Amino acid sequence: VNDYVRVSDPGTGSILDFGNGSGITITAWANTKSTSTVLRFPYIVSKGRTGSDTATNQNYGLRLNELTADTADVNFIYRNSADTAWNRWASTITIRQNSGWHHVAFAYTFGTAASAIAYIDGVSSSGTWNLGTGNDAPFQDNDAHWIGSSLANTYLSNFLGGLDDVRVYNRALSADEIK
């Protein structure tokens, strides 16, 4: 079942909006299920990009990037404030899919590329900005906040499996707070 939760944005300057210099941490328990050879980007959390699968208004998103049918890295993606470029970070550690529950966390301060870090089952993972620099201010609008999908609920963005205890913090948590 392609279930997801969609939360309306309360408006400009809401708790779901992040600007340059704002910290964000997204955490979740994820039980990934890969059922195809089509490589997908299943979203854990997304704000924006809800109107269509070609929308560019990605405020922020934490997703997996299926590298193979068995492995995925952690991706954090956002559009710059000018709506002209993507910023995408990918972890160096991967998750083995179809292997039970994993705790996934990502912490970052918008505009400071070097601050990005992921944790998979409590183990820290560095990564690389493979699109953009990570130094851009983020796009902001009043589009919805989704858990378990994005891109108008398309198959390629739906999280297959289970999500639990999904949290979005308005600061970058420390390693001790995440572990």
mmCIF file of N, CA and C in Angstrom, residues 56-167:
data_model
loop_
_atom_site.group_PDB
_atom_site.id
_atom_site.type_symbol
_atom_site.label_atom_id
_atom_site.label_comp_id
_atom_site.label_asym_id
_atom_site.label_seq_id
_atom_site.Cartn_x
_atom_site.Cartn_y
_atom_site.Cartn_z
ATOM 1 N N THR A 56 9.577 21.723 -9.101
ATOM 2 C CA THR A 56 10.931 22.032 -8.631
ATOM 3 C C THR A 56 10.952 22.684 -7.255
ATOM 4 N N ASN A 57 9.813 22.916 -6.637
ATOM 5 C CA ASN A 57 9.770 23.662 -5.383
ATOM 6 C C ASN A 57 10.085 22.788 -4.170
ATOM 7 N N GLN A 58 11.231 22.125 -4.203
ATOM 8 C CA GLN A 58 11.644 21.257 -3.101
ATOM 9 C C GLN A 58 12.252 22.103 -1.998
ATOM 10 N N ASN A 59 11.482 22.354 -0.914
ATOM 11 C CA ASN A 59 11.995 23.089 0.239
ATOM 12 C C ASN A 59 13.081 22.257 0.916
ATOM 13 N N TYR A 60 12.797 20.985 1.150
ATOM 14 C CA TYR A 60 13.775 20.025 1.665
ATOM 15 C C TYR A 60 13.176 18.639 1.586
ATOM 16 N N GLY A 61 14.034 17.650 1.536
ATOM 17 C CA GLY A 61 13.566 16.268 1.506
ATOM 18 C C GLY A 61 14.649 15.325 1.982
ATOM 19 N N LEU A 62 14.245 14.349 2.775
ATOM 20 C CA LEU A 62 15.139 13.262 3.160
ATOM 21 C C LEU A 62 14.586 12.006 2.511
ATOM 22 N N ARG A 63 15.421 11.359 1.739
ATOM 23 C CA ARG A 63 14.984 10.196 0.982
ATOM 24 C C ARG A 63 16.112 9.195 0.886
ATOM 25 N N LEU A 64 15.796 8.053 0.363
ATOM 26 C CA LEU A 64 16.813 7.056 0.057
ATOM 27 C C LEU A 64 17.042 7.074 -1.441
ATOM 28 N N ASN A 65 18.218 6.715 -1.842
ATOM 29 C CA ASN A 65 18.561 6.587 -3.251
ATOM 30 C C ASN A 65 18.901 5.126 -3.473
ATOM 31 N N GLU A 66 18.013 4.409 -4.134
ATOM 32 C CA GLU A 66 18.253 2.992 -4.374
ATOM 33 C C GLU A 66 19.380 2.823 -5.379
ATOM 34 N N LEU A 67 20.512 2.365 -4.883
ATOM 35 C CA LEU A 67 21.686 2.145 -5.737
ATOM 36 C C LEU A 67 21.587 0.813 -6.470
ATOM 37 N N THR A 68 21.064 -0.193 -5.765
ATOM 38 C CA THR A 68 20.783 -1.513 -6.328
ATOM 39 C C THR A 68 19.470 -1.972 -5.696
ATOM 40 N N ALA A 69 19.022 -3.157 -6.048
ATOM 41 C CA ALA A 69 17.807 -3.694 -5.430
ATOM 42 C C ALA A 69 18.019 -3.965 -3.944
ATOM 43 N N ASP A 70 19.280 -4.040 -3.506
ATOM 44 C CA ASP A 70 19.579 -4.381 -2.115
ATOM 45 C C ASP A 70 20.118 -3.226 -1.277
ATOM 46 N N THR A 71 20.643 -2.179 -1.891
ATOM 47 C CA THR A 71 21.280 -1.117 -1.117
ATOM 48 C C THR A 71 20.764 0.264 -1.515
ATOM 49 N N ALA A 72 20.828 1.156 -0.537
ATOM 50 C CA ALA A 72 20.423 2.544 -0.770
ATOM 51 C C ALA A 72 21.275 3.450 0.103
ATOM 52 N N ASP A 73 21.589 4.634 -0.419
ATOM 53 C CA ASP A 73 22.236 5.616 0.428
ATOM 54 C C ASP A 73 21.185 6.620 0.896
ATOM 55 N N VAL A 74 21.571 7.458 1.851
ATOM 56 C CA VAL A 74 20.689 8.489 2.378
ATOM 57 C C VAL A 74 20.927 9.757 1.571
ATOM 58 N N ASN A 75 19.862 10.369 1.087
ATOM 59 C CA ASN A 75 19.932 11.610 0.308
ATOM 60 C C ASN A 75 19.185 12.719 1.020
ATOM 61 N N PHE A 76 19.772 13.898 1.031
ATOM 62 C CA PHE A 76 19.060 15.105 1.454
ATOM 63 C C PHE A 76 19.071 16.022 0.243
ATOM 64 N N ILE A 77 17.908 16.559 -0.107
ATOM 65 C CA ILE A 77 17.813 17.362 -1.320
ATOM 66 C C ILE A 77 17.001 18.618 -1.050
ATOM 67 N N TYR A 78 17.436 19.714 -1.668
ATOM 68 C CA TYR A 78 16.643 20.938 -1.625
ATOM 69 C C TYR A 78 16.957 21.805 -2.832
ATOM 70 N N ARG A 79 16.017 22.672 -3.152
ATOM 71 C CA ARG A 79 16.175 23.634 -4.248
ATOM 72 C C ARG A 79 16.692 24.938 -3.653
ATOM 73 N N ASN A 80 17.513 25.675 -4.400
ATOM 74 C CA ASN A 80 18.014 26.953 -3.880
ATOM 75 C C ASN A 80 16.899 28.001 -3.890
ATOM 76 N N SER A 81 17.089 29.066 -3.136
ATOM 77 C CA SER A 81 16.043 30.080 -2.950
ATOM 78 C C SER A 81 15.678 30.787 -4.257
ATOM 79 N N ALA A 82 16.584 30.842 -5.211
ATOM 80 C CA ALA A 82 16.296 31.472 -6.511
ATOM 81 C C ALA A 82 15.551 30.522 -7.456
ATOM 82 N N ASP A 83 15.366 29.267 -7.038
ATOM 83 C CA ASP A 83 14.703 28.241 -7.843
ATOM 84 C C ASP A 83 15.438 28.005 -9.165
ATOM 85 N N THR A 84 16.782 27.993 -9.081
ATOM 86 C CA THR A 84 17.588 27.792 -10.282
ATOM 87 C C THR A 84 18.539 26.597 -10.202
ATOM 88 N N ALA A 85 18.710 26.001 -9.014
ATOM 89 C CA ALA A 85 19.680 24.908 -8.878
ATOM 90 C C ALA A 85 19.286 23.961 -7.745
ATOM 91 N N TRP A 86 19.659 22.704 -7.923
ATOM 92 C CA TRP A 86 19.453 21.676 -6.900
ATOM 93 C C TRP A 86 20.678 21.568 -6.012
ATOM 94 N N ASN A 87 20.459 21.188 -4.773
ATOM 95 C CA ASN A 87 21.520 20.815 -3.841
ATOM 96 C C ASN A 87 21.157 19.432 -3.322
ATOM 97 N N ARG A 88 22.032 18.448 -3.563
ATOM 98 C CA ARG A 88 21.746 17.072 -3.129
ATOM 99 C C ARG A 88 22.981 16.474 -2.484
ATOM 100 N N TRP A 89 22.791 15.945 -1.286
ATOM 101 C CA TRP A 89 23.856 15.318 -0.502
ATOM 102 C C TRP A 89 23.577 13.826 -0.440
ATOM 103 N N ALA A 90 24.622 13.012 -0.574
ATOM 104 C CA ALA A 90 24.487 11.554 -0.511
ATOM 105 C C ALA A 90 25.475 10.980 0.498
ATOM 106 N N SER A 91 24.993 10.080 1.343
ATOM 107 C CA SER A 91 25.842 9.451 2.364
ATOM 108 C C SER A 91 26.819 8.472 1.728
ATOM 109 N N THR A 92 27.925 8.245 2.419
ATOM 110 C CA THR A 92 28.887 7.249 1.959
ATOM 111 C C THR A 92 28.538 5.857 2.484
ATOM 112 N N ILE A 93 27.817 5.790 3.605
ATOM 113 C CA ILE A 93 27.355 4.511 4.155
ATOM 114 C C ILE A 93 25.997 4.198 3.544
ATOM 115 N N THR A 94 25.747 2.936 3.274
ATOM 116 C CA THR A 94 24.470 2.536 2.688
ATOM 117 C C THR A 94 23.639 1.710 3.668
ATOM 118 N N ILE A 95 22.367 1.616 3.352
ATOM 119 C CA ILE A 95 21.429 0.782 4.095
ATOM 120 C C ILE A 95 21.175 -0.465 3.254
ATOM 121 N N ARG A 96 21.196 -1.588 3.906
ATOM 122 C CA ARG A 96 20.819 -2.823 3.204
ATOM 123 C C ARG A 96 19.299 -2.921 3.256
ATOM 124 N N GLN A 97 18.679 -2.902 2.101
ATOM 125 C CA GLN A 97 17.223 -2.943 2.036
ATOM 126 C C GLN A 97 16.704 -4.352 2.324
ATOM 127 N N ASN A 98 15.433 -4.428 2.685
ATOM 128 C CA ASN A 98 14.790 -5.702 3.006
ATOM 129 C C ASN A 98 15.478 -6.408 4.173
ATOM 130 N N SER A 99 16.045 -5.617 5.104
ATOM 131 C CA SER A 99 16.792 -6.234 6.206
ATOM 132 C C SER A 99 16.286 -5.782 7.575
ATOM 133 N N GLY A 100 15.054 -5.299 7.648
ATOM 134 C CA GLY A 100 14.486 -4.921 8.933
ATOM 135 C C GLY A 100 14.567 -3.424 9.185
ATOM 136 N N TRP A 101 14.371 -3.061 10.428
ATOM 137 C CA TRP A 101 14.294 -1.661 10.820
ATOM 138 C C TRP A 101 15.671 -1.045 10.988
ATOM 139 N N HIS A 102 15.817 0.191 10.508
ATOM 140 C CA HIS A 102 17.052 0.964 10.635
ATOM 141 C C HIS A 102 16.700 2.370 11.104
ATOM 142 N N HIS A 103 17.521 2.905 11.982
ATOM 143 C CA HIS A 103 17.331 4.298 12.394
ATOM 144 C C HIS A 103 18.145 5.177 11.445
ATOM 145 N N VAL A 104 17.468 6.155 10.839
ATOM 146 C CA VAL A 104 18.097 7.067 9.887
ATOM 147 C C VAL A 104 17.970 8.484 10.434
ATOM 148 N N ALA A 105 19.062 9.220 10.409
ATOM 149 C CA ALA A 105 19.032 10.619 10.857
ATOM 150 C C ALA A 105 19.920 11.442 9.937
ATOM 151 N N PHE A 106 19.520 12.697 9.749
ATOM 152 C CA PHE A 106 20.312 13.631 8.957
ATOM 153 C C PHE A 106 20.255 14.985 9.640
ATOM 154 N N ALA A 107 21.425 15.605 9.839
ATOM 155 C CA ALA A 107 21.504 16.937 10.459
ATOM 156 C C ALA A 107 22.297 17.856 9.535
ATOM 157 N N TYR A 108 21.845 19.118 9.481
ATOM 158 C CA TYR A 108 22.456 20.065 8.540
ATOM 159 C C TYR A 108 22.058 21.485 8.925
ATOM 160 N N THR A 109 22.953 22.423 8.662
ATOM 161 C CA THR A 109 22.637 23.847 8.764
ATOM 162 C C THR A 109 22.626 24.395 7.351
ATOM 163 N N PHE A 110 21.444 24.897 6.907
ATOM 164 C CA PHE A 110 21.320 25.393 5.542
ATOM 165 C C PHE A 110 22.360 26.477 5.268
ATOM 166 N N GLY A 111 23.059 26.344 4.139
ATOM 167 C CA GLY A 111 24.072 27.300 3.733
ATOM 168 C C GLY A 111 25.474 26.934 4.175
ATOM 169 N N THR A 112 25.613 25.883 4.976
ATOM 170 C CA THR A 112 26.931 25.446 5.459
ATOM 171 C C THR A 112 27.136 23.993 5.058
ATOM 172 N N ALA A 113 27.689 23.796 3.891
ATOM 173 C CA ALA A 113 27.821 22.455 3.306
ATOM 174 C C ALA A 113 28.520 21.470 4.232
ATOM 175 N N ALA A 114 29.574 21.917 4.908
ATOM 176 C CA ALA A 114 30.373 21.025 5.745
ATOM 177 C C ALA A 114 29.616 20.510 6.969
ATOM 178 N N SER A 115 28.473 21.095 7.287
ATOM 179 C CA SER A 115 27.722 20.663 8.470
ATOM 180 C C SER A 115 26.894 19.403 8.234
ATOM 181 N N ALA A 116 26.711 18.992 6.991
ATOM 182 C CA ALA A 116 25.844 17.855 6.665
ATOM 183 C C ALA A 116 26.439 16.541 7.175
ATOM 184 N N ILE A 117 25.586 15.773 7.866
ATOM 185 C CA ILE A 117 26.009 14.458 8.352
ATOM 186 C C ILE A 117 24.781 13.571 8.515
ATOM 187 N N ALA A 118 24.946 12.307 8.195
ATOM 188 C CA ALA A 118 23.879 11.329 8.378
ATOM 189 C C ALA A 118 24.326 10.307 9.412
ATOM 190 N N TYR A 119 23.346 9.661 9.999
ATOM 191 C CA TYR A 119 23.591 8.558 10.930
ATOM 192 C C TYR A 119 22.669 7.419 10.508
ATOM 193 N N ILE A 120 23.254 6.246 10.379
ATOM 194 C CA ILE A 120 22.489 5.052 10.067
ATOM 195 C C ILE A 120 22.748 4.054 11.174
ATOM 196 N N ASP A 121 21.698 3.746 11.921
ATOM 197 C CA ASP A 121 21.813 2.870 13.082
ATOM 198 C C ASP A 121 22.887 3.361 14.046
ATOM 199 N N GLY A 122 22.971 4.679 14.225
ATOM 200 C CA GLY A 122 23.887 5.292 15.175
ATOM 201 C C GLY A 122 25.310 5.497 14.680
ATOM 202 N N VAL A 123 25.608 5.024 13.474
ATOM 203 C CA VAL A 123 26.943 5.175 12.901
ATOM 204 C C VAL A 123 26.945 6.399 11.985
ATOM 205 N N SER A 124 27.867 7.318 12.240
ATOM 206 C CA SER A 124 27.909 8.543 11.436
ATOM 207 C C SER A 124 28.435 8.254 10.040
ATOM 208 N N SER A 125 27.914 9.013 9.106
ATOM 209 C CA SER A 125 28.324 8.868 7.710
ATOM 210 C C SER A 125 28.595 10.234 7.128
ATOM 211 N N SER A 126 29.773 10.393 6.589
ATOM 212 C CA SER A 126 30.045 11.590 5.800
ATOM 213 C C SER A 126 29.338 11.410 4.462
ATOM 214 N N GLY A 127 29.488 12.387 3.611
ATOM 215 C CA GLY A 127 28.858 12.291 2.301
ATOM 216 C C GLY A 127 29.407 13.351 1.374
ATOM 217 N N THR A 128 28.788 13.456 0.219
ATOM 218 C CA THR A 128 29.204 14.451 -0.756
ATOM 219 C C THR A 128 27.981 15.168 -1.312
ATOM 220 N N TRP A 129 28.181 16.415 -1.658
ATOM 221 C CA TRP A 129 27.159 17.172 -2.386
ATOM 222 C C TRP A 129 27.348 16.842 -3.854
ATOM 223 N N ASN A 130 26.542 15.941 -4.397
ATOM 224 C CA ASN A 130 26.711 15.538 -5.789
ATOM 225 C C ASN A 130 25.869 16.370 -6.757
ATOM 226 N N LEU A 131 25.055 17.282 -6.228
ATOM 227 C CA LEU A 131 24.409 18.339 -7.003
ATOM 228 C C LEU A 131 24.522 19.609 -6.177
ATOM 229 N N GLY A 132 24.917 20.693 -6.789
ATOM 230 C CA GLY A 132 25.078 21.945 -6.058
ATOM 231 C C GLY A 132 26.224 21.875 -5.068
ATOM 232 N N THR A 133 26.264 22.892 -4.196
ATOM 233 C CA THR A 133 27.368 22.985 -3.243
ATOM 234 C C THR A 133 26.955 22.781 -1.801
ATOM 235 N N GLY A 134 25.642 22.874 -1.516
ATOM 236 C CA GLY A 134 25.179 22.819 -0.138
ATOM 237 C C GLY A 134 25.336 24.140 0.593
ATOM 238 N N ASN A 135 25.830 25.146 -0.103
ATOM 239 C CA ASN A 135 26.024 26.469 0.502
ATOM 240 C C ASN A 135 24.903 27.445 0.147
ATOM 241 N N ASP A 136 23.911 26.997 -0.618
ATOM 242 C CA ASP A 136 22.812 27.863 -1.042
ATOM 243 C C ASP A 136 21.749 27.997 0.041
ATOM 244 N N ALA A 137 21.071 29.132 0.033
ATOM 245 C CA ALA A 137 19.879 29.312 0.861
ATOM 246 C C ALA A 137 18.772 28.441 0.274
ATOM 247 N N PRO A 138 17.886 27.884 1.114
ATOM 248 C CA PRO A 138 16.841 26.992 0.605
ATOM 249 C C PRO A 138 15.621 27.724 0.064
ATOM 250 N N PHE A 139 14.947 27.079 -0.861
ATOM 251 C CA PHE A 139 13.670 27.537 -1.387
ATOM 252 C C PHE A 139 12.635 27.462 -0.263
ATOM 253 N N GLN A 140 11.719 28.426 -0.233
ATOM 254 C CA GLN A 140 10.638 28.405 0.761
ATOM 255 C C GLN A 140 9.316 28.735 0.090
ATOM 256 N N ASP A 141 8.294 27.966 0.405
ATOM 257 C CA ASP A 141 6.934 28.281 -0.004
ATOM 258 C C ASP A 141 5.983 27.634 0.995
ATOM 259 N N ASN A 142 4.705 27.672 0.696
ATOM 260 C CA ASN A 142 3.706 27.137 1.619
ATOM 261 C C ASN A 142 3.135 25.804 1.158
ATOM 262 N N ASP A 143 3.913 25.058 0.378
ATOM 263 C CA ASP A 143 3.480 23.738 -0.065
ATOM 264 C C ASP A 143 3.454 22.786 1.139
ATOM 265 N N ALA A 144 2.791 21.670 0.967
ATOM 266 C CA ALA A 144 2.588 20.711 2.048
ATOM 267 C C ALA A 144 3.869 19.977 2.447
ATOM 268 N N HIS A 145 3.813 19.409 3.635
ATOM 269 C CA HIS A 145 4.864 18.585 4.220
ATOM 270 C C HIS A 145 4.368 17.147 4.140
ATOM 271 N N TRP A 146 5.158 16.267 3.547
ATOM 272 C CA TRP A 146 4.753 14.875 3.361
ATOM 273 C C TRP A 146 5.660 13.932 4.140
ATOM 274 N N ILE A 147 5.086 12.855 4.616
ATOM 275 C CA ILE A 147 5.839 11.758 5.216
ATOM 276 C C ILE A 147 5.530 10.525 4.372
ATOM 277 N N GLY A 148 6.547 9.946 3.791
ATOM 278 C CA GLY A 148 6.391 8.720 3.025
ATOM 279 C C GLY A 148 6.177 8.881 1.535
ATOM 280 N N SER A 149 6.243 10.114 1.028
ATOM 281 C CA SER A 149 6.090 10.306 -0.413
ATOM 282 C C SER A 149 6.457 11.738 -0.785
ATOM 283 N N SER A 150 6.384 12.022 -2.059
ATOM 284 C CA SER A 150 6.578 13.349 -2.629
ATOM 285 C C SER A 150 6.172 13.257 -4.095
ATOM 286 N N LEU A 151 6.434 14.302 -4.839
ATOM 287 C CA LEU A 151 6.220 14.285 -6.288
ATOM 288 C C LEU A 151 4.823 13.799 -6.678
ATOM 289 N N ALA A 152 3.796 14.344 -6.024
ATOM 290 C CA ALA A 152 2.402 14.005 -6.326
ATOM 291 C C ALA A 152 2.110 12.521 -6.115
ATOM 292 N N ASN A 153 2.814 11.906 -5.163
ATOM 293 C CA ASN A 153 2.574 10.512 -4.800
ATOM 294 C C ASN A 153 2.853 9.552 -5.948
ATOM 295 N N THR A 154 3.941 9.768 -6.660
ATOM 296 C CA THR A 154 4.322 8.871 -7.751
ATOM 297 C C THR A 154 5.051 7.650 -7.210
ATOM 298 N N TYR A 155 4.996 6.560 -7.951
ATOM 299 C CA TYR A 155 5.621 5.311 -7.525
ATOM 300 C C TYR A 155 7.103 5.487 -7.205
ATOM 301 N N LEU A 156 7.805 6.259 -7.999
ATOM 302 C CA LEU A 156 9.245 6.407 -7.812
ATOM 303 C C LEU A 156 9.609 7.148 -6.528
ATOM 304 N N SER A 157 8.644 7.867 -5.927
ATOM 305 C CA SER A 157 8.943 8.609 -4.701
ATOM 306 C C SER A 157 8.285 8.012 -3.461
ATOM 307 N N ASN A 158 7.391 7.036 -3.624
ATOM 308 C CA ASN A 158 6.720 6.424 -2.480
ATOM 309 C C ASN A 158 7.680 5.554 -1.685
ATOM 310 N N PHE A 159 7.586 5.668 -0.364
ATOM 311 C CA PHE A 159 8.394 4.821 0.506
ATOM 312 C C PHE A 159 7.691 3.484 0.644
ATOM 313 N N LEU A 160 8.339 2.429 0.194
ATOM 314 C CA LEU A 160 7.781 1.081 0.312
ATOM 315 C C LEU A 160 8.353 0.449 1.575
ATOM 316 N N GLY A 161 7.492 -0.010 2.441
ATOM 317 C CA GLY A 161 7.921 -0.566 3.714
ATOM 318 C C GLY A 161 7.252 0.206 4.837
ATOM 319 N N GLY A 162 7.947 0.371 5.936
ATOM 320 C CA GLY A 162 7.360 1.053 7.082
ATOM 321 C C GLY A 162 8.210 2.207 7.564
ATOM 322 N N LEU A 163 7.536 3.228 8.088
ATOM 323 C CA LEU A 163 8.195 4.362 8.738
ATOM 324 C C LEU A 163 7.582 4.521 10.121
ATOM 325 N N ASP A 164 8.406 4.853 11.102
ATOM 326 C CA ASP A 164 7.912 5.053 12.447
ATOM 327 C C ASP A 164 8.720 6.154 13.123
ATOM 328 N N ASP A 165 8.097 6.829 14.051
ATOM 329 C CA ASP A 165 8.743 7.852 14.873
ATOM 330 C C ASP A 165 9.511 8.865 14.018
ATOM 331 N N VAL A 166 8.838 9.379 12.994
ATOM 332 C CA VAL A 166 9.432 10.379 12.104
ATOM 333 C C VAL A 166 9.422 11.721 12.822
ATOM 334 N N ARG A 167 10.565 12.390 12.833
ATOM 335 C CA ARG A 167 10.680 13.681 13.516
ATOM 336 C C ARG A 167 11.456 14.677 12.662
#
